[in-house]
GROMACS .gro file of C-alpha atoms in nm:
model
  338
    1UNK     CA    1   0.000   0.000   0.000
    2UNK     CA    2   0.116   0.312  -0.053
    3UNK     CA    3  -0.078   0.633   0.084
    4UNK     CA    4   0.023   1.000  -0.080
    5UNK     CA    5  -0.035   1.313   0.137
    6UNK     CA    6  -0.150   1.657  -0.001
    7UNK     CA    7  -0.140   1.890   0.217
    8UNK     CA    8  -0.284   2.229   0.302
    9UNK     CA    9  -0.189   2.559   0.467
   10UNK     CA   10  -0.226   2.479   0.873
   11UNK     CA   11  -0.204   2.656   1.182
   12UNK     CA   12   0.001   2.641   1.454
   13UNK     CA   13   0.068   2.914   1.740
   14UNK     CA   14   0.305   2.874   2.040
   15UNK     CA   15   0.569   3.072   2.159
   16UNK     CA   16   0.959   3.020   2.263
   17UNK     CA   17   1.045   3.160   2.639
   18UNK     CA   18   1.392   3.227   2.727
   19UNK     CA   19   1.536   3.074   2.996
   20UNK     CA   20   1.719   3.248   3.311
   21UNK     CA   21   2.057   3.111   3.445
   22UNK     CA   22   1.993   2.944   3.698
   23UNK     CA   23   1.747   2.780   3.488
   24UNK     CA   24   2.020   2.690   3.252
   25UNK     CA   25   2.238   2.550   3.509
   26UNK     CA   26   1.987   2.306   3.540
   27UNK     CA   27   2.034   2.197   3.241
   28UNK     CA   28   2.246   1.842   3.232
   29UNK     CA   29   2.235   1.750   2.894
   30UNK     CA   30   2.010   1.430   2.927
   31UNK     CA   31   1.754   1.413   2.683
   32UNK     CA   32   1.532   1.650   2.503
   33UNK     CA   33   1.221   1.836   2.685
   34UNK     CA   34   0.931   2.009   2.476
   35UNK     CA   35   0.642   2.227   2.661
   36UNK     CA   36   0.418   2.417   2.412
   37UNK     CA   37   0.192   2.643   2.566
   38UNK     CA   38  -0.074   2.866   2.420
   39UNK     CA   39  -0.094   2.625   2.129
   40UNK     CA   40  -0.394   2.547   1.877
   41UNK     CA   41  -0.359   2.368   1.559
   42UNK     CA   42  -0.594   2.348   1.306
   43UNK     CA   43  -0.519   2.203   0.962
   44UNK     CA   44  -0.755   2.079   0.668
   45UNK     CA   45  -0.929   2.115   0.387
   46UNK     CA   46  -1.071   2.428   0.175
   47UNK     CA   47  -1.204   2.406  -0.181
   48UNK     CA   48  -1.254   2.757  -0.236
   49UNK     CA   49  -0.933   2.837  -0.194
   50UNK     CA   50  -0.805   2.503  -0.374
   51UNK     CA   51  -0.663   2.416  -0.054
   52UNK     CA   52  -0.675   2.021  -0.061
   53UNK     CA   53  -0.556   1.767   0.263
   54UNK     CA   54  -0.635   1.419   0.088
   55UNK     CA   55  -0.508   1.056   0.177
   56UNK     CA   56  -0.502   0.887  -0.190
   57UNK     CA   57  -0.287   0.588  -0.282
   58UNK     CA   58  -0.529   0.309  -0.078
   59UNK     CA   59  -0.735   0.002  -0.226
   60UNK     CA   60  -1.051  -0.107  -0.046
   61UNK     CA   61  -1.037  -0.488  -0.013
   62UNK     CA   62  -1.259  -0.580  -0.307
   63UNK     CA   63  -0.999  -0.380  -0.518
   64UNK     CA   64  -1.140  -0.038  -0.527
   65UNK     CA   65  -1.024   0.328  -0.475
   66UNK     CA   66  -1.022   0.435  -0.167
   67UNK     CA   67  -0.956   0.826  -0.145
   68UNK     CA   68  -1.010   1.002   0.214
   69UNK     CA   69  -1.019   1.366   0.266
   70UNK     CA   70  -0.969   1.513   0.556
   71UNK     CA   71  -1.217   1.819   0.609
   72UNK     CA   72  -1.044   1.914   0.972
   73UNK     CA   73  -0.796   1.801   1.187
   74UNK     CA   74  -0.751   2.002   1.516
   75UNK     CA   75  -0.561   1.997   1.840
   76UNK     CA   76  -0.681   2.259   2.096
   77UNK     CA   77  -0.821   2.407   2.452
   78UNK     CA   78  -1.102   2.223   2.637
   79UNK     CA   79  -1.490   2.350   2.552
   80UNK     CA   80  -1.387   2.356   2.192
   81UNK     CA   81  -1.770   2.285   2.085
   82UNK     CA   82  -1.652   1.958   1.883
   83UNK     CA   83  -1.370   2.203   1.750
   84UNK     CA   84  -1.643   2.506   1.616
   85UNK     CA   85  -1.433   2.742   1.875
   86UNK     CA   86  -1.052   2.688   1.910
   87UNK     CA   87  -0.876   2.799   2.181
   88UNK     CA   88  -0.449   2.741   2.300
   89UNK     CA   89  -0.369   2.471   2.530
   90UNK     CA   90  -0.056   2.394   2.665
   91UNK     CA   91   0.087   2.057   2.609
   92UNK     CA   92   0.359   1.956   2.895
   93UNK     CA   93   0.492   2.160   3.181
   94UNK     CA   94   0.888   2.293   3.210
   95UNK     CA   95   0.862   2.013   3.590
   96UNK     CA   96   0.694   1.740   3.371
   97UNK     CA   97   0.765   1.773   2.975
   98UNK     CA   98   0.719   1.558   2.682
   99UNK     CA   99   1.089   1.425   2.594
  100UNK     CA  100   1.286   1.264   2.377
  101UNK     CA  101   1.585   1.108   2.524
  102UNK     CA  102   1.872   0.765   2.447
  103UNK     CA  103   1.775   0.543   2.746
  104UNK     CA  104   2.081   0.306   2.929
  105UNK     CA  105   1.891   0.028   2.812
  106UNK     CA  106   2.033  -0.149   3.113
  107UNK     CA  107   1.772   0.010   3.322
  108UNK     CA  108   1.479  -0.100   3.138
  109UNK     CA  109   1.546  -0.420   3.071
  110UNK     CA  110   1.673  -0.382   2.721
  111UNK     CA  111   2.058  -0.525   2.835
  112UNK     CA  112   2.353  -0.343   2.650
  113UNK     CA  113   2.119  -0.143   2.416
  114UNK     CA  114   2.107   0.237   2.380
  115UNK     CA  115   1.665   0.290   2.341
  116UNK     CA  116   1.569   0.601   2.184
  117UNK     CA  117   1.215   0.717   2.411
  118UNK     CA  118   0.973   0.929   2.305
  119UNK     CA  119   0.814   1.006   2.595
  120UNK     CA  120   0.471   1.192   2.711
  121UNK     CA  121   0.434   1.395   3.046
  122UNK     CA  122   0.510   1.144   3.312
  123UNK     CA  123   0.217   1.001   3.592
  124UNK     CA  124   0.292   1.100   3.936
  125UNK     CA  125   0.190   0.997   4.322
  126UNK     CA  126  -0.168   1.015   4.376
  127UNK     CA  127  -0.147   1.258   4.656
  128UNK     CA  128   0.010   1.524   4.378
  129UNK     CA  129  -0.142   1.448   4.060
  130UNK     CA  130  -0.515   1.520   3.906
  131UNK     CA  131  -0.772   1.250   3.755
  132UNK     CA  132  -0.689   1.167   3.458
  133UNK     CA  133  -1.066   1.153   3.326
  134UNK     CA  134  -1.268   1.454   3.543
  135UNK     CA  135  -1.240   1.781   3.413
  136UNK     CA  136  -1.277   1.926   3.699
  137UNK     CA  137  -0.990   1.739   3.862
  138UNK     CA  138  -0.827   1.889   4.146
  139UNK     CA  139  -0.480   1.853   4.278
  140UNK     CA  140  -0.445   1.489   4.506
  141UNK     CA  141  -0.706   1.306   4.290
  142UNK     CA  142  -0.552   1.094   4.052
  143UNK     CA  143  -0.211   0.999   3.950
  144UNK     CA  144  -0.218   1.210   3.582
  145UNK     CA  145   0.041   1.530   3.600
  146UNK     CA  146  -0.190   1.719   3.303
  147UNK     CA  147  -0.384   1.956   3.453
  148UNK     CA  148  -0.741   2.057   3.322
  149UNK     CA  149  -0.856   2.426   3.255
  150UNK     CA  150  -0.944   2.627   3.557
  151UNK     CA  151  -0.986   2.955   3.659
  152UNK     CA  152  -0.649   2.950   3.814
  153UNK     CA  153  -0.519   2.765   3.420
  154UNK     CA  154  -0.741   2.863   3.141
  155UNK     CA  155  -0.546   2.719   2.904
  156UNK     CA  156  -0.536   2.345   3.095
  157UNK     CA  157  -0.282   2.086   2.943
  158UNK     CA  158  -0.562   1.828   2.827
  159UNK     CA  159  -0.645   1.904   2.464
  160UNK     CA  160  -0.963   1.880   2.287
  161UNK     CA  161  -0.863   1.650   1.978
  162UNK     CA  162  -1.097   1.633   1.649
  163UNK     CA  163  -1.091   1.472   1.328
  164UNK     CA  164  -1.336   1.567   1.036
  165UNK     CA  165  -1.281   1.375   0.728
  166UNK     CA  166  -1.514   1.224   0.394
  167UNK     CA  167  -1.430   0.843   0.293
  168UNK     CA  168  -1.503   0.780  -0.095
  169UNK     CA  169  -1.454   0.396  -0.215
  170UNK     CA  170  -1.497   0.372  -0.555
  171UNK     CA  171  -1.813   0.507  -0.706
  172UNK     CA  172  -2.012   0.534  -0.396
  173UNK     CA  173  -2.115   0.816  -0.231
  174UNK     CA  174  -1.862   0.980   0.001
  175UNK     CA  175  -1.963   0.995   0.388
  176UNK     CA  176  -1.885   1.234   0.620
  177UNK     CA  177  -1.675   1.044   0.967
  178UNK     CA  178  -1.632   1.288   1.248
  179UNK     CA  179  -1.455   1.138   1.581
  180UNK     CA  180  -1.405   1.377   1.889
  181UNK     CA  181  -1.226   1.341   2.192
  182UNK     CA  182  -1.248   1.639   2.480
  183UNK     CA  183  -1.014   1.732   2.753
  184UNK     CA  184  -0.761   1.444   2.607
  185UNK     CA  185  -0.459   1.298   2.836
  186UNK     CA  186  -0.198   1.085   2.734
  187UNK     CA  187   0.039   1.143   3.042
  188UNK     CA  188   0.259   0.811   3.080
  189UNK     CA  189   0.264   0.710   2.694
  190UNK     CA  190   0.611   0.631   2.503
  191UNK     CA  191   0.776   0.499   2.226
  192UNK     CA  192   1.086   0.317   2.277
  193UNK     CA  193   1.292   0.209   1.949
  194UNK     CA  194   1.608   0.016   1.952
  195UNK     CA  195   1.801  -0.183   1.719
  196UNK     CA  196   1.791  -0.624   1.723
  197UNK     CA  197   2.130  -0.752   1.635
  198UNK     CA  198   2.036  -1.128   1.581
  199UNK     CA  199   1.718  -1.024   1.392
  200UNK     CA  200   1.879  -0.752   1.243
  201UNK     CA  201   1.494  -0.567   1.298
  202UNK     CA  202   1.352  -0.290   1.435
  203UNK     CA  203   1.209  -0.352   1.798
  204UNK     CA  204   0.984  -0.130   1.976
  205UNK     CA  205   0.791  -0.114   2.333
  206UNK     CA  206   0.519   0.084   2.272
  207UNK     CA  207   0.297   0.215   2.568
  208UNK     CA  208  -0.041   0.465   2.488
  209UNK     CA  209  -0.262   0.563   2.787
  210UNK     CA  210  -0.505   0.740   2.647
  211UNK     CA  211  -0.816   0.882   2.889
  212UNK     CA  212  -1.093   1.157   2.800
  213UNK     CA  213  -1.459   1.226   2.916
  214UNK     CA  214  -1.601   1.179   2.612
  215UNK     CA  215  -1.497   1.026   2.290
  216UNK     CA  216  -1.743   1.033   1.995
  217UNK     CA  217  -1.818   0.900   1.653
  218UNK     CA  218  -2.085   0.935   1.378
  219UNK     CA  219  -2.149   0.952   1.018
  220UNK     CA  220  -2.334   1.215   0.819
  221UNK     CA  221  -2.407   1.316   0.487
  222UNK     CA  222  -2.085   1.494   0.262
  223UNK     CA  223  -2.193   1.825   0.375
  224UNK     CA  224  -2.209   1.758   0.728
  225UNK     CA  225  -2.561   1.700   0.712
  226UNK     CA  226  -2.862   1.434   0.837
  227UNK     CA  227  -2.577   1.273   1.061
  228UNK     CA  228  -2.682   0.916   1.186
  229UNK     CA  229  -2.694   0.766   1.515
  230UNK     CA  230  -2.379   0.892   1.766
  231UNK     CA  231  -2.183   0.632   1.932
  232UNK     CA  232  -2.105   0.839   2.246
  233UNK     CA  233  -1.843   0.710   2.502
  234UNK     CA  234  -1.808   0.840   2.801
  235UNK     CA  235  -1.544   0.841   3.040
  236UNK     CA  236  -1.295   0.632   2.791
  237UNK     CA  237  -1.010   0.480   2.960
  238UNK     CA  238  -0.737   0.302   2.729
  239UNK     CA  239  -0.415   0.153   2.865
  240UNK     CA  240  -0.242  -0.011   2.590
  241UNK     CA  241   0.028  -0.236   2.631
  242UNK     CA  242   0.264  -0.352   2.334
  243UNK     CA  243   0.570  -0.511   2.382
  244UNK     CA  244   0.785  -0.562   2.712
  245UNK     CA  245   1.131  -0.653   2.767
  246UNK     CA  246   1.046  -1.032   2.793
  247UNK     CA  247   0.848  -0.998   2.487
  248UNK     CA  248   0.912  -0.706   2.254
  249UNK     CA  249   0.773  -0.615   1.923
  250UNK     CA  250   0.965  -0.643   1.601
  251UNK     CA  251   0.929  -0.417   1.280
  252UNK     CA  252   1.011  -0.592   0.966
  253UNK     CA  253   0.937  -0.550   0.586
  254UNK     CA  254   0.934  -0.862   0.367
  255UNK     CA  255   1.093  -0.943   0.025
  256UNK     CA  256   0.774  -0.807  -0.169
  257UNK     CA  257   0.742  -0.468   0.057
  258UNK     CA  258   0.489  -0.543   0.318
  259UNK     CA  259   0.533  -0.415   0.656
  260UNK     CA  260   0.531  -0.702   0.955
  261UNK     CA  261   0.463  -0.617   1.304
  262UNK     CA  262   0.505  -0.945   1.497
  263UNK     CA  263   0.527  -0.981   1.883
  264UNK     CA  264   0.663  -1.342   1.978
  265UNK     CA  265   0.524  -1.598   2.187
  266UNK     CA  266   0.691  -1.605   2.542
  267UNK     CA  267   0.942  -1.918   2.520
  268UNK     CA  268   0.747  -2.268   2.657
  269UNK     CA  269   0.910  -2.357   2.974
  270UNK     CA  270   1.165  -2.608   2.980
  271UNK     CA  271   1.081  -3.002   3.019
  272UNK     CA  272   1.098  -3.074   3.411
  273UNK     CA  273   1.128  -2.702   3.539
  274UNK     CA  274   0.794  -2.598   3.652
  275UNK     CA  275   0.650  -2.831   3.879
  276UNK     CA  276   0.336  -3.057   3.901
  277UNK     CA  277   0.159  -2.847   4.127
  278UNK     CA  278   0.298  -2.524   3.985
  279UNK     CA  279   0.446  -2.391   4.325
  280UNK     CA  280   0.805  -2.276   4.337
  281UNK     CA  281   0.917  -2.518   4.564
  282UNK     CA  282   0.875  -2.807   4.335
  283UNK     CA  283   1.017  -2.637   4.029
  284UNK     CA  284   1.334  -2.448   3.918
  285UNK     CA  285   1.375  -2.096   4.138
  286UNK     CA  286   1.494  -1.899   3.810
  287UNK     CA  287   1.222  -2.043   3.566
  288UNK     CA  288   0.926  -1.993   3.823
  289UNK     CA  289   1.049  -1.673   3.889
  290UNK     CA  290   1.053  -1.527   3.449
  291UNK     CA  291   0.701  -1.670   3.441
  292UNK     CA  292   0.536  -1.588   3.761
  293UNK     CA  293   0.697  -1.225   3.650
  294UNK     CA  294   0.607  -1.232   3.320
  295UNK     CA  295   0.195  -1.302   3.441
  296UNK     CA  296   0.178  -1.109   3.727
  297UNK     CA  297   0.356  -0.789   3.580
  298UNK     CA  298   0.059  -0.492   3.510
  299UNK     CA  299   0.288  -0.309   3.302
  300UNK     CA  300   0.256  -0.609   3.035
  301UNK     CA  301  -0.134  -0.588   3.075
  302UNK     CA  302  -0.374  -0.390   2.862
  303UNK     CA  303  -0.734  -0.252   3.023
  304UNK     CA  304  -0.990  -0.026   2.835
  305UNK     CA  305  -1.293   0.093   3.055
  306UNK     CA  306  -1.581   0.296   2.908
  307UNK     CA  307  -1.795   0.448   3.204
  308UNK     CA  308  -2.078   0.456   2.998
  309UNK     CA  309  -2.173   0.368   2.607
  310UNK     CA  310  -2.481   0.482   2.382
  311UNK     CA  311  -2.562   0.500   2.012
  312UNK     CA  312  -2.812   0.751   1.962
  313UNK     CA  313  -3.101   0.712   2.233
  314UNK     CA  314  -2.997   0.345   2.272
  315UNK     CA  315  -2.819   0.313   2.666
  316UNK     CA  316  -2.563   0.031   2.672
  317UNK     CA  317  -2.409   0.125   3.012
  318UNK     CA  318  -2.027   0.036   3.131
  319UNK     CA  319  -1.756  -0.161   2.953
  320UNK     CA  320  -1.455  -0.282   3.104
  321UNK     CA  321  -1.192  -0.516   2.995
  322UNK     CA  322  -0.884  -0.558   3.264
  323UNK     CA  323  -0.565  -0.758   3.274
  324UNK     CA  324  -0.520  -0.829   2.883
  325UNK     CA  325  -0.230  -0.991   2.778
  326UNK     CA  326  -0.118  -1.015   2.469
  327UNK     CA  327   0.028  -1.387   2.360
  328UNK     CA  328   0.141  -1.339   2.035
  329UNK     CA  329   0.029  -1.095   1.813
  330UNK     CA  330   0.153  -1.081   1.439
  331UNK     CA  331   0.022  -0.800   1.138
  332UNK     CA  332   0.108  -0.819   0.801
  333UNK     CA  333   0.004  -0.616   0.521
  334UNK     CA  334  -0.132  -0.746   0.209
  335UNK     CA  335  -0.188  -0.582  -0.148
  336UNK     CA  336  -0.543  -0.612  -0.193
  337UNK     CA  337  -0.587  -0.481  -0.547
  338UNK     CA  338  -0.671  -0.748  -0.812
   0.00000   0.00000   0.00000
């Protein structure tokens, strides 16, 4: 597959602040920090102006064009009306930024490699940190460092995130997909990339904790019009786990140019080293220990929670899926065309 990106004039407004010296002399060298504050972005599409952000390039999978464009795409301050009123945000703090930083791989797990992180605001203790899904959290409610928009912080750091875009496939009508997501956090997320010398591959941890309030989806006509039934979601809780140090997760791209994510199956335990009754005093110390680690560790575990669902007037009440662990997992993508 191969997807080609026109883009259009966008928007972007934030502003560089100097630093004093005894900030400086902070400063040790480790790793890259990034706060934006008063920032709004807004990028898309506008046909009177022959401004054009399209996604072309894609087959549907009974061999069709698939061409998507994307009407809006925003990032900006809470109580954006489903992104009719943008407003800045700030993204990070200067005490708690988003970074990017080489990792002693040592440390994490990852023996004698050097792991490029790309990292989102870190959580922090309870007793210091705001829920991560009320947006009226106050300080000492929750373990999220992103702070909502207050009186006090009327920008917040929890961005209202919107994507407005039409989907054409082939000669049928186009239809309008619009997904929202207010007061976003992602505090505790990251990327971590490093290089697999036996392999020779690409291997990745990849971590996304994504909450909001209210996350919604629904379909209308191409002019925004006679929209159908809204799947609403409300108070959306994803913690997404891919990849771990006993397990990670391989990038790869085959002789024929199709990408291949693939994370392994954890190794079978030896003949004779876990015992009968599966305590630790019947089997081998070392052997019980990697698996009773390897099932008991959260950080491997996935949970998505959604405080309440609905589609339209229909009430479907909670969801919640805890303590998912992935096995083996392995993508590949396929040309589709005919």
């Amino acid at each position: 597959m191969v997807a080609s990106l026109l883009l259009s004039s966008w928007s972007a407004y934030a502003e560089l602040q100097g630093l004093t010296e005894s900030e400086l002399s902070e400063v040790d060298g480790a790793g890259i920090g990034l706060v934006l504050e008063n920032f709004k972005f807004a990028h898309g599409t506008d046909v009177d102006n022959g401004q054009i952000f399209k996604i072309g390039g894609l087959k549907s999978t009974d061999g069709r064009d698939v061409e998507i464009v994307v009407n809006k795409l925003y990032v900006a301050g809470a109580n954006s009306n489903y992104g009719e009123t943008l407003g800045p945000v700030n993204l990070g703090r200067l005490v708690n930024p988003f970074k990017i930083d080489v990792l002693d791989g040592n440390d994490i797990g990852v023996p004698n490699k050097a792991v490029l992180e790309f990292a989102a605001p870190e959580m922090v203790d309870a007793a210091l940190g705001y829920d991560c899904l009320s947006a009226g959290a106050v300080a000492g409610s929750g373990s999220c460092a992103s702070r909502p928009a207050s009186a006090e912080l009327p920008n917040g750091e929890r961005p209202d995130i919107g994507l407005q875009m039409n989907l054409v496939v082939g000669e049928d009508p186009s239809a309008n997909i619009n997904i929202h997501a207010q007061s976003a956090v992602i505090d505790g997320s990251y990327l971590r990339l490093w290089g697999d010398n036996a392999r020779k591959q690409m291997v990745a941890q990849f971590k996304l904790n994504f909450y909001t309030p209210e996350l919604s989806i629904n379909a209308c006509k191409p002019d925004g019009s006679g929209c159908g039934s809204k799947i609403l979601m409300q108070n959306f809780a994803l913690e997404l786990a891919l990849g771990n140090e006993l397990q990670p997760m391989f990038f790869d791209v085959d002789g024929n140019g199709h990408f291949i994510l693939e994370i392994a199956a954890i190794p079978t335990p030896q003949a004779g080293t876990i015992g009968s009754d599966g305590l630790r005093s019947s089997s081998d110390g070392a052997a019980w220990d990697f698996y009773e680690d390897y099932y008991s560790n959260s950080e491997y575990r996935s949970n998505l929670t959604i405080g309440n669902l609905s589609v339209g007037d229909r009430d479907f009440g909670s969801a919640r899926v805890e303590g998912m662990l992935i096995q083996h997992l392995k993508i590949e993508t396929r040309d589709l065309a005919p």
